[in-house]
Short mmCIF file of C-alpha atoms in Angstrom, two decimals:
data_model
loop_
_atom_site.label_atom_id
_atom_site.label_comp_id
_atom_site.label_asym_id
_atom_site.label_seq_id
_atom_site.Cartn_x
_atom_site.Cartn_y
_atom_site.Cartn_z
CA MET R 1 10.03 30.11 20.04
CA ALA R 2 9.35 31.21 23.63
CA GLN R 3 9.36 34.83 22.46
CA ILE R 4 6.69 34.02 19.89
CA ILE R 5 4.47 32.35 22.50
CA ASP R 6 4.96 35.22 24.95
CA GLN R 7 4.10 37.75 22.25
CA ASN R 8 1.00 35.71 21.40
CA ARG R 9 -0.17 35.81 24.99
CA GLU R 10 0.45 39.56 25.23
CA ASN R 11 -1.49 40.22 22.03
CA HIS R 12 -4.48 38.18 23.13
CA ALA R 13 -4.45 39.65 26.62
CA GLN R 14 -5.20 43.01 25.04
CA ALA R 15 -8.31 41.64 23.32
CA SER R 16 -11.83 42.19 24.63
CA SER R 17 -12.61 40.21 27.78
CA ALA R 18 -16.07 39.32 26.48
CA PRO R 19 -16.31 35.62 25.61
CA PRO R 20 -16.37 35.00 21.85
CA ASP R 21 -19.54 33.63 20.35
CA SER R 22 -18.42 30.06 19.63
CA THR R 23 -21.97 28.80 19.29
CA ALA R 24 -22.14 30.00 15.71
CA VAL R 25 -18.80 28.35 15.00
CA LEU R 26 -19.93 25.01 16.34
CA GLN R 27 -23.15 25.19 14.41
CA ASP R 28 -21.19 25.97 11.27
CA VAL R 29 -19.37 22.64 11.52
CA SER R 30 -22.38 20.80 10.17
CA ALA R 31 -23.41 23.58 7.82
CA PRO R 32 -23.13 23.12 4.05
CA ALA R 33 -19.74 24.04 2.65
CA VAL R 34 -21.46 26.13 -0.06
CA SER R 35 -24.09 28.41 1.43
CA ALA R 36 -26.32 31.17 0.18
CA ASP R 37 -25.67 34.75 1.25
CA ALA R 38 -28.06 36.86 3.25
CA SER R 39 -28.71 38.70 -0.03
CA PRO R 40 -31.95 38.23 -2.03
CA ARG R 41 -32.76 34.62 -2.83
CA LEU R 42 -31.17 33.26 -5.98
CA PRO R 43 -33.28 32.41 -9.02
CA ALA R 44 -34.55 28.83 -9.01
CA HIS R 45 -32.13 27.60 -11.66
CA LEU R 46 -29.13 29.05 -9.80
CA GLN R 47 -30.37 27.67 -6.49
CA ASP R 48 -30.39 24.24 -8.10
CA LEU R 49 -26.76 24.74 -9.18
CA THR R 50 -25.89 25.79 -5.64
CA ASP R 51 -27.40 22.58 -4.29
CA ARG R 52 -25.45 20.56 -6.84
CA ALA R 53 -22.23 22.38 -5.96
CA ARG R 54 -22.84 21.59 -2.30
CA GLY R 55 -23.11 17.91 -3.20
CA TYR R 56 -19.87 18.01 -5.18
CA VAL R 57 -18.03 19.67 -2.30
CA GLU R 58 -19.27 16.94 0.03
CA ALA R 59 -18.11 14.29 -2.47
CA ALA R 60 -14.60 15.79 -2.57
CA SER R 61 -13.75 14.11 0.74
CA SER R 62 -14.83 10.90 2.40
CA THR R 63 -17.50 10.74 5.10
CA ASN R 64 -14.92 9.62 7.65
CA THR R 65 -12.64 12.55 6.77
CA ARG R 66 -15.46 15.08 7.10
CA ARG R 67 -16.52 13.54 10.41
CA ALA R 68 -12.96 13.73 11.76
CA TYR R 69 -12.50 17.31 10.55
CA ALA R 70 -15.80 18.34 12.15
CA ALA R 71 -14.70 16.82 15.47
CA ASP R 72 -11.33 18.60 15.25
CA TRP R 73 -13.01 21.95 14.58
CA LYS R 74 -15.33 21.42 17.53
CA HIS R 75 -12.29 20.62 19.70
CA PHE R 76 -10.53 23.81 18.55
CA ALA R 77 -13.61 26.01 19.02
CA ALA R 78 -14.16 24.64 22.53
CA TRP R 79 -10.52 25.37 23.44
CA CYS R 80 -10.88 28.91 22.09
CA ARG R 81 -14.00 29.45 24.19
CA ARG R 82 -12.27 28.24 27.37
CA SER R 83 -9.22 30.37 26.56
CA ASN R 84 -11.28 33.50 25.89
CA LEU R 85 -10.09 33.59 22.27
CA SER R 86 -12.00 33.73 19.02
CA PRO R 87 -11.58 31.00 16.40
CA LEU R 88 -12.51 33.51 13.69
CA PRO R 89 -10.94 34.91 11.62
CA PRO R 90 -8.01 32.50 11.16
CA ASP R 91 -5.17 33.74 13.38
CA PRO R 92 -1.78 31.93 13.25
CA GLN R 93 -0.98 33.05 16.80
CA THR R 94 -4.18 31.49 18.14
CA VAL R 95 -3.52 28.29 16.22
CA GLY R 96 0.10 28.25 17.44
CA LEU R 97 -1.10 28.39 21.04
CA TYR R 98 -3.69 25.70 20.31
CA ILE R 99 -1.21 23.16 18.93
CA THR R 100 1.07 23.92 21.87
CA ALA R 101 -1.80 23.05 24.20
CA CYS R 102 -2.45 19.85 22.22
CA ALA R 103 1.21 18.82 22.47
CA SER R 104 1.37 19.54 26.20
CA GLY R 105 -1.92 17.86 27.08
CA THR R 106 -3.63 21.04 28.26
CA ALA R 107 -6.07 21.45 25.36
CA GLU R 108 -8.80 19.96 27.55
CA ARG R 109 -9.11 18.87 31.14
CA GLY R 110 -7.69 15.43 31.88
CA ALA R 111 -6.44 14.96 28.32
CA LYS R 112 -3.19 13.28 27.36
CA PRO R 113 -0.72 15.03 25.03
CA ASN R 114 -1.66 14.51 21.39
CA THR R 115 0.71 12.64 19.12
CA VAL R 116 2.44 14.50 16.31
CA SER R 117 0.24 12.80 13.72
CA THR R 118 -2.91 13.86 15.60
CA ILE R 119 -1.73 17.47 15.78
CA GLU R 120 -0.91 17.46 12.07
CA ARG R 121 -4.41 16.14 11.36
CA ARG R 122 -5.93 18.86 13.54
CA LEU R 123 -4.00 21.47 11.55
CA SER R 124 -5.28 20.00 8.29
CA ALA R 125 -8.80 20.03 9.72
CA LEU R 126 -8.55 23.72 10.64
CA SER R 127 -7.23 24.61 7.18
CA TRP R 128 -10.02 22.62 5.53
CA ASN R 129 -12.76 24.17 7.67
CA TYR R 130 -11.51 27.70 7.14
CA ALA R 131 -11.23 27.21 3.38
CA GLN R 132 -14.37 25.18 2.70
CA ARG R 133 -16.77 26.63 5.21
CA ARG R 134 -15.53 30.21 5.47
CA GLY R 135 -13.65 30.82 2.23
CA GLU R 136 -10.62 31.96 4.26
CA LYS R 137 -7.03 30.74 4.36
CA LEU R 138 -4.99 29.71 7.36
CA ASP R 139 -1.33 30.55 6.76
CA ARG R 140 0.41 27.44 8.07
CA LYS R 141 3.78 28.86 6.98
CA ASP R 142 3.47 31.71 9.47
CA ARG R 143 6.24 31.38 12.06
CA ALA R 144 3.69 31.25 14.90
CA ILE R 145 2.56 27.90 13.47
CA ALA R 146 5.52 26.59 11.46
CA THR R 147 8.16 27.20 14.13
CA VAL R 148 6.05 25.74 16.92
CA MET R 149 5.13 22.72 14.79
CA ALA R 150 8.79 22.12 13.93
CA GLY R 151 9.63 22.15 17.62
CA ILE R 152 6.80 19.74 18.40
CA ARG R 153 8.07 17.32 15.72
CA ASN R 154 11.64 17.51 17.01
CA THR R 155 10.54 16.98 20.60
CA HIS R 156 7.75 14.44 20.33
CA ALA R 157 8.01 12.67 16.96
CA ALA R 158 8.51 8.90 17.14
CA PRO R 159 8.93 6.21 14.48
CA PRO R 160 5.57 4.94 13.18
CA ARG R 161 4.18 1.83 14.83
CA GLN R 162 3.23 -0.59 12.09
CA LYS R 163 0.49 -3.15 12.49
CA GLU R 164 1.42 -6.80 12.20
CA ALA R 165 0.96 -8.32 8.75
CA ILE R 166 -1.43 -11.25 8.41
CA LEU R 167 0.56 -13.82 6.44
CA PRO R 168 -1.06 -16.63 4.39
CA GLU R 169 -0.48 -19.26 7.07
CA ASP R 170 -1.99 -16.89 9.63
CA LEU R 171 -5.03 -16.23 7.44
CA ILE R 172 -5.67 -19.94 6.91
CA ALA R 173 -5.55 -20.51 10.67
CA MET R 174 -7.94 -17.58 11.20
CA LEU R 175 -10.40 -18.99 8.65
CA GLU R 176 -10.49 -22.26 10.56
CA THR R 177 -11.83 -20.45 13.63
CA LEU R 178 -14.94 -19.34 11.70
CA ASP R 179 -18.04 -21.52 11.41
CA ARG R 180 -18.61 -22.38 7.74
CA GLY R 181 -22.19 -23.42 8.40
CA THR R 182 -23.50 -20.05 9.63
CA LEU R 183 -24.28 -16.86 7.77
CA ARG R 184 -21.97 -14.86 10.00
CA GLY R 185 -19.16 -17.32 9.41
CA MET R 186 -19.67 -17.21 5.64
CA ARG R 187 -19.69 -13.41 5.65
CA ASP R 188 -16.59 -13.12 7.82
CA ARG R 189 -14.66 -15.62 5.67
CA ALA R 190 -15.53 -13.62 2.57
CA MET R 191 -14.44 -10.35 4.17
CA LEU R 192 -11.09 -11.70 5.33
CA LEU R 193 -10.31 -13.34 1.99
CA ILE R 194 -11.26 -10.44 -0.26
CA GLY R 195 -9.58 -7.98 2.10
CA PHE R 196 -6.35 -9.96 1.89
CA ALA R 197 -6.40 -10.95 -1.79
CA GLY R 198 -7.54 -7.52 -2.92
CA GLY R 199 -5.26 -5.61 -0.56
CA LEU R 200 -8.30 -3.55 0.40
CA ARG R 201 -8.74 -1.00 3.12
CA ARG R 202 -11.45 -1.77 5.66
CA SER R 203 -13.64 1.07 4.33
CA GLU R 204 -13.26 -0.35 0.82
CA ILE R 205 -14.33 -3.81 1.98
CA VAL R 206 -17.58 -2.74 3.61
CA GLY R 207 -18.25 -0.08 0.96
CA LEU R 208 -18.67 -2.62 -1.84
CA ASP R 209 -21.99 -3.15 -3.60
CA LEU R 210 -23.18 -6.10 -5.67
CA GLY R 211 -23.32 -3.91 -8.76
CA ARG R 212 -22.74 -0.45 -10.13
CA ASP R 213 -24.77 2.61 -9.03
CA GLN R 214 -26.83 0.72 -6.46
CA THR R 215 -26.33 2.85 -3.34
CA GLU R 216 -25.21 6.41 -2.65
CA ASP R 217 -22.69 5.53 0.06
CA SER R 218 -20.87 2.89 -1.98
CA SER R 219 -17.09 2.89 -2.45
CA GLY R 220 -17.32 0.53 -5.43
CA TRP R 221 -18.77 -2.71 -6.71
CA ILE R 222 -17.87 -6.26 -7.71
CA GLU R 223 -18.23 -8.27 -10.90
CA ILE R 224 -17.81 -12.05 -10.78
CA LEU R 225 -16.08 -13.46 -13.87
CA ASP R 226 -14.93 -16.93 -14.90
CA LYS R 227 -11.33 -16.35 -13.87
CA GLY R 228 -11.93 -14.23 -10.82
CA LEU R 229 -13.46 -11.16 -9.29
CA LEU R 230 -13.16 -7.63 -10.69
CA VAL R 231 -13.47 -4.97 -7.99
CA THR R 232 -14.00 -1.36 -9.07
CA LEU R 233 -13.12 1.14 -6.35
CA ARG R 234 -13.34 4.87 -5.89
CA GLY R 235 -10.13 6.00 -4.24
CA LYS R 236 -8.49 9.28 -3.26
CA THR R 237 -7.09 9.80 -6.77
CA GLY R 238 -10.03 8.46 -8.77
CA TRP R 239 -11.38 5.10 -9.82
CA ARG R 240 -9.23 1.98 -9.97
CA GLU R 241 -9.82 -1.69 -10.78
CA VAL R 242 -8.55 -4.53 -8.59
CA GLU R 243 -8.35 -8.05 -9.99
CA VAL R 244 -8.85 -10.86 -7.48
CA GLY R 245 -8.05 -14.21 -9.11
CA ARG R 246 -9.49 -17.54 -8.06
CA GLY R 247 -7.45 -19.48 -5.51
CA SER R 248 -5.87 -22.90 -5.83
CA SER R 249 -8.37 -24.36 -3.32
CA ASP R 250 -12.06 -23.65 -2.74
CA ALA R 251 -11.39 -23.48 0.99
CA THR R 252 -9.13 -20.43 0.55
CA CYS R 253 -10.55 -18.96 -2.65
CA PRO R 254 -11.89 -15.41 -2.14
CA VAL R 255 -14.18 -15.70 -5.15
CA VAL R 256 -15.78 -18.92 -3.90
CA ALA R 257 -16.19 -17.31 -0.46
CA ILE R 258 -17.97 -14.31 -2.01
CA GLU R 259 -20.21 -16.54 -4.15
CA THR R 260 -21.12 -18.66 -1.12
CA TRP R 261 -21.99 -15.63 0.99
CA ILE R 262 -24.14 -14.10 -1.77
CA LYS R 263 -25.97 -17.38 -2.36
CA PHE R 264 -26.87 -18.21 1.24
CA ALA R 265 -27.51 -14.60 2.23
CA LYS R 266 -29.85 -14.34 -0.79
CA LEU R 267 -28.40 -11.03 -1.91
CA ALA R 268 -29.50 -9.46 -5.17
CA LYS R 269 -28.74 -5.74 -4.89
CA GLY R 270 -27.18 -3.18 -2.60
CA PRO R 271 -24.41 -3.55 0.01
CA LEU R 272 -22.33 -6.71 -0.25
CA PHE R 273 -21.48 -7.04 3.43
CA ARG R 274 -24.37 -6.53 5.86
CA ARG R 275 -25.35 -7.22 9.43
CA VAL R 276 -26.51 -10.71 10.32
CA THR R 277 -29.60 -10.51 12.52
CA GLY R 278 -32.22 -12.78 14.09
CA LYS R 279 -29.74 -14.83 16.13
CA GLY R 280 -27.62 -15.39 13.05
CA LYS R 281 -30.45 -16.58 10.78
CA ASP R 282 -31.30 -13.41 8.85
CA VAL R 283 -29.41 -10.78 6.86
CA GLY R 284 -30.42 -7.16 7.33
CA PRO R 285 -30.37 -4.38 4.72
CA ASP R 286 -27.79 -2.18 6.47
CA ARG R 287 -24.16 -1.95 5.41
CA LEU R 288 -21.53 -2.98 7.95
CA ASN R 289 -19.45 -0.31 9.65
CA ASP R 290 -15.77 -0.44 8.71
CA LYS R 291 -14.85 -0.91 12.37
CA GLU R 292 -16.35 -4.38 12.13
CA VAL R 293 -13.46 -5.37 9.85
CA ALA R 294 -10.91 -4.34 12.47
CA ARG R 295 -12.81 -6.23 15.17
CA LEU R 296 -12.99 -9.32 12.95
CA VAL R 297 -9.25 -9.30 12.21
CA LYS R 298 -8.40 -8.87 15.89
CA SER R 299 -10.79 -11.54 17.16
CA ALA R 300 -9.86 -14.10 14.49
CA ALA R 301 -6.13 -13.52 14.99
CA LEU R 302 -6.48 -13.98 18.76
CA ALA R 303 -8.63 -17.10 18.32
CA ALA R 304 -6.10 -18.59 15.89
CA GLY R 305 -3.19 -17.93 18.23
CA VAL R 306 -1.33 -15.69 15.79
CA ARG R 307 1.79 -14.29 17.49
CA GLY R 308 1.25 -16.56 20.44
CA ASP R 309 4.63 -15.49 21.78
CA LEU R 310 3.05 -12.25 22.96
CA SER R 311 0.56 -11.58 25.72
CA GLU R 312 -3.10 -11.26 24.76
CA GLY R 313 -3.02 -7.52 25.36
CA GLU R 314 0.04 -7.08 23.16
CA ARG R 315 -1.47 -9.23 20.44
CA ALA R 316 -4.69 -7.21 20.44
CA LEU R 317 -2.66 -4.07 19.68
CA LYS R 318 -0.75 -5.74 16.86
CA PHE R 319 -3.66 -6.38 14.49
CA SER R 320 -6.13 -4.21 12.62
CA GLY R 321 -7.90 -4.06 9.28
CA HIS R 322 -4.63 -2.77 7.82
CA SER R 323 -3.00 -6.12 8.64
CA LEU R 324 -4.71 -7.63 5.60
CA ARG R 325 -3.19 -5.10 3.17
CA ALA R 326 0.21 -5.49 4.79
CA GLY R 327 -0.14 -9.27 4.54
CA LEU R 328 -0.65 -9.21 0.78
CA ALA R 329 2.22 -6.78 0.25
CA SER R 330 4.51 -8.94 2.36
CA SER R 331 3.50 -12.30 0.86
CA ALA R 332 2.98 -11.83 -2.88
CA GLU R 333 6.24 -12.95 -4.49
CA VAL R 334 5.75 -11.08 -7.76
CA ASP R 335 7.12 -7.96 -9.37
CA GLU R 336 6.67 -5.07 -6.94
CA ARG R 337 4.81 -2.98 -9.48
CA TYR R 338 1.90 -5.43 -9.50
CA VAL R 339 1.58 -5.18 -5.73
CA GLN R 340 1.77 -1.40 -5.98
CA LYS R 341 -1.07 -1.39 -8.52
CA GLN R 342 -3.20 -3.74 -6.42
CA LEU R 343 -2.87 -1.56 -3.33
CA GLY R 344 -3.46 1.64 -5.31
CA HIS R 345 -0.21 3.30 -4.25
CA ALA R 346 1.20 6.23 -6.20
CA SER R 347 4.80 5.23 -5.44
CA ALA R 348 6.80 2.06 -4.93
CA GLU R 349 8.22 3.56 -1.75
CA MET R 350 4.76 3.57 -0.15
CA THR R 351 4.29 -0.09 -1.13
CA ARG R 352 7.61 -1.00 0.52
CA LYS R 353 6.35 0.45 3.80
CA TYR R 354 3.69 -2.26 3.76
CA GLN R 355 6.16 -5.08 3.20
CA ARG R 356 6.90 -6.51 6.62
CA ARG R 357 9.13 -9.30 5.35
CA ARG R 358 11.35 -8.73 2.36
CA ASP R 359 15.02 -8.94 1.51
CA ARG R 360 16.02 -5.41 2.43
CA PHE R 361 19.64 -6.02 1.46
CA ARG R 362 19.10 -7.79 -1.85
CA VAL R 363 20.86 -4.85 -3.50
CA ASN R 364 24.07 -4.33 -1.52
CA LEU R 365 25.52 -0.96 -2.48
CA THR R 366 28.40 -1.41 -0.04
CA LYS R 367 29.81 -4.39 -1.99
CA ALA R 368 28.82 -2.86 -5.29
CA SER R 369 30.96 0.18 -4.49
CA GLY R 370 34.02 -2.04 -3.93
CA LEU R 371 34.12 -2.26 -0.14
#
């Protein structure tokens, strides 16, 4: 591996000493993925198709993903500029040196070493940007990348740190910390309950609309029925439906909480969960940011004393929006395939990763084999 790095340095030392023009690269981050050439302007009907294609490319990935990939490209381009290297065309040796810098904490001044998952995301971001914005391919199997990345995983990889699951008794205690008589309290109760009962991601919670085709940035919509709530969601693999049944008590029923919020917030169309303004007396038109879900889970868990055996700092790190999904997976005592469907997982193995409390040794192969 050291020979590869040394060879990389020798190759780049022979390059021109003139700084590469990274300005164009940075500007290209926000440029459309499908762009017109410098050739004569396309006919009007083809230009329209180009615009439509640009929209479809944008729709192929979520806004958060595109934002993260843009930030990663900017980080890479800035490192290249400081290192007197060019980010274009895709060069495995340059990328190999870059991920080495990320792993060692030298990619930028005063930075800490990146985690393995962060470096893997940065690699995905570079591949995406090269392919979508330049029509070029980064060969991640090249030894200058693959060998270095394997060494980084072996040296720095650590078991994943799972967020604490919010269990039913925890959720009930958290609901009690919210004021039922205020708009903010009604909204927050509805978000916690539908997030838990639906096993929804935080982006899915705030992305809901009151009906179909009401906003462009929607992740789905709700339909209130006699027996429960039908949530239609756009996920990574297409559309899926999530059924949220009515609870055994109005105080903990997600459907009642949603109905109450809609009624008192006087909502008729558009985003389901919005900002509460005017000292808590008005509801604005803007959709909540998904980070608000994480803040709500953390603050309510702390207020309810969940995991009171830990310090406040430790408890704050234990909870996130994901705690609601993990709570449903860990608490629903039904056939695993139903939980898998609710969470939208492609495999049962992924669902099991969300189950914080389950009988891991219900099937004992040691005894079954005769030992």
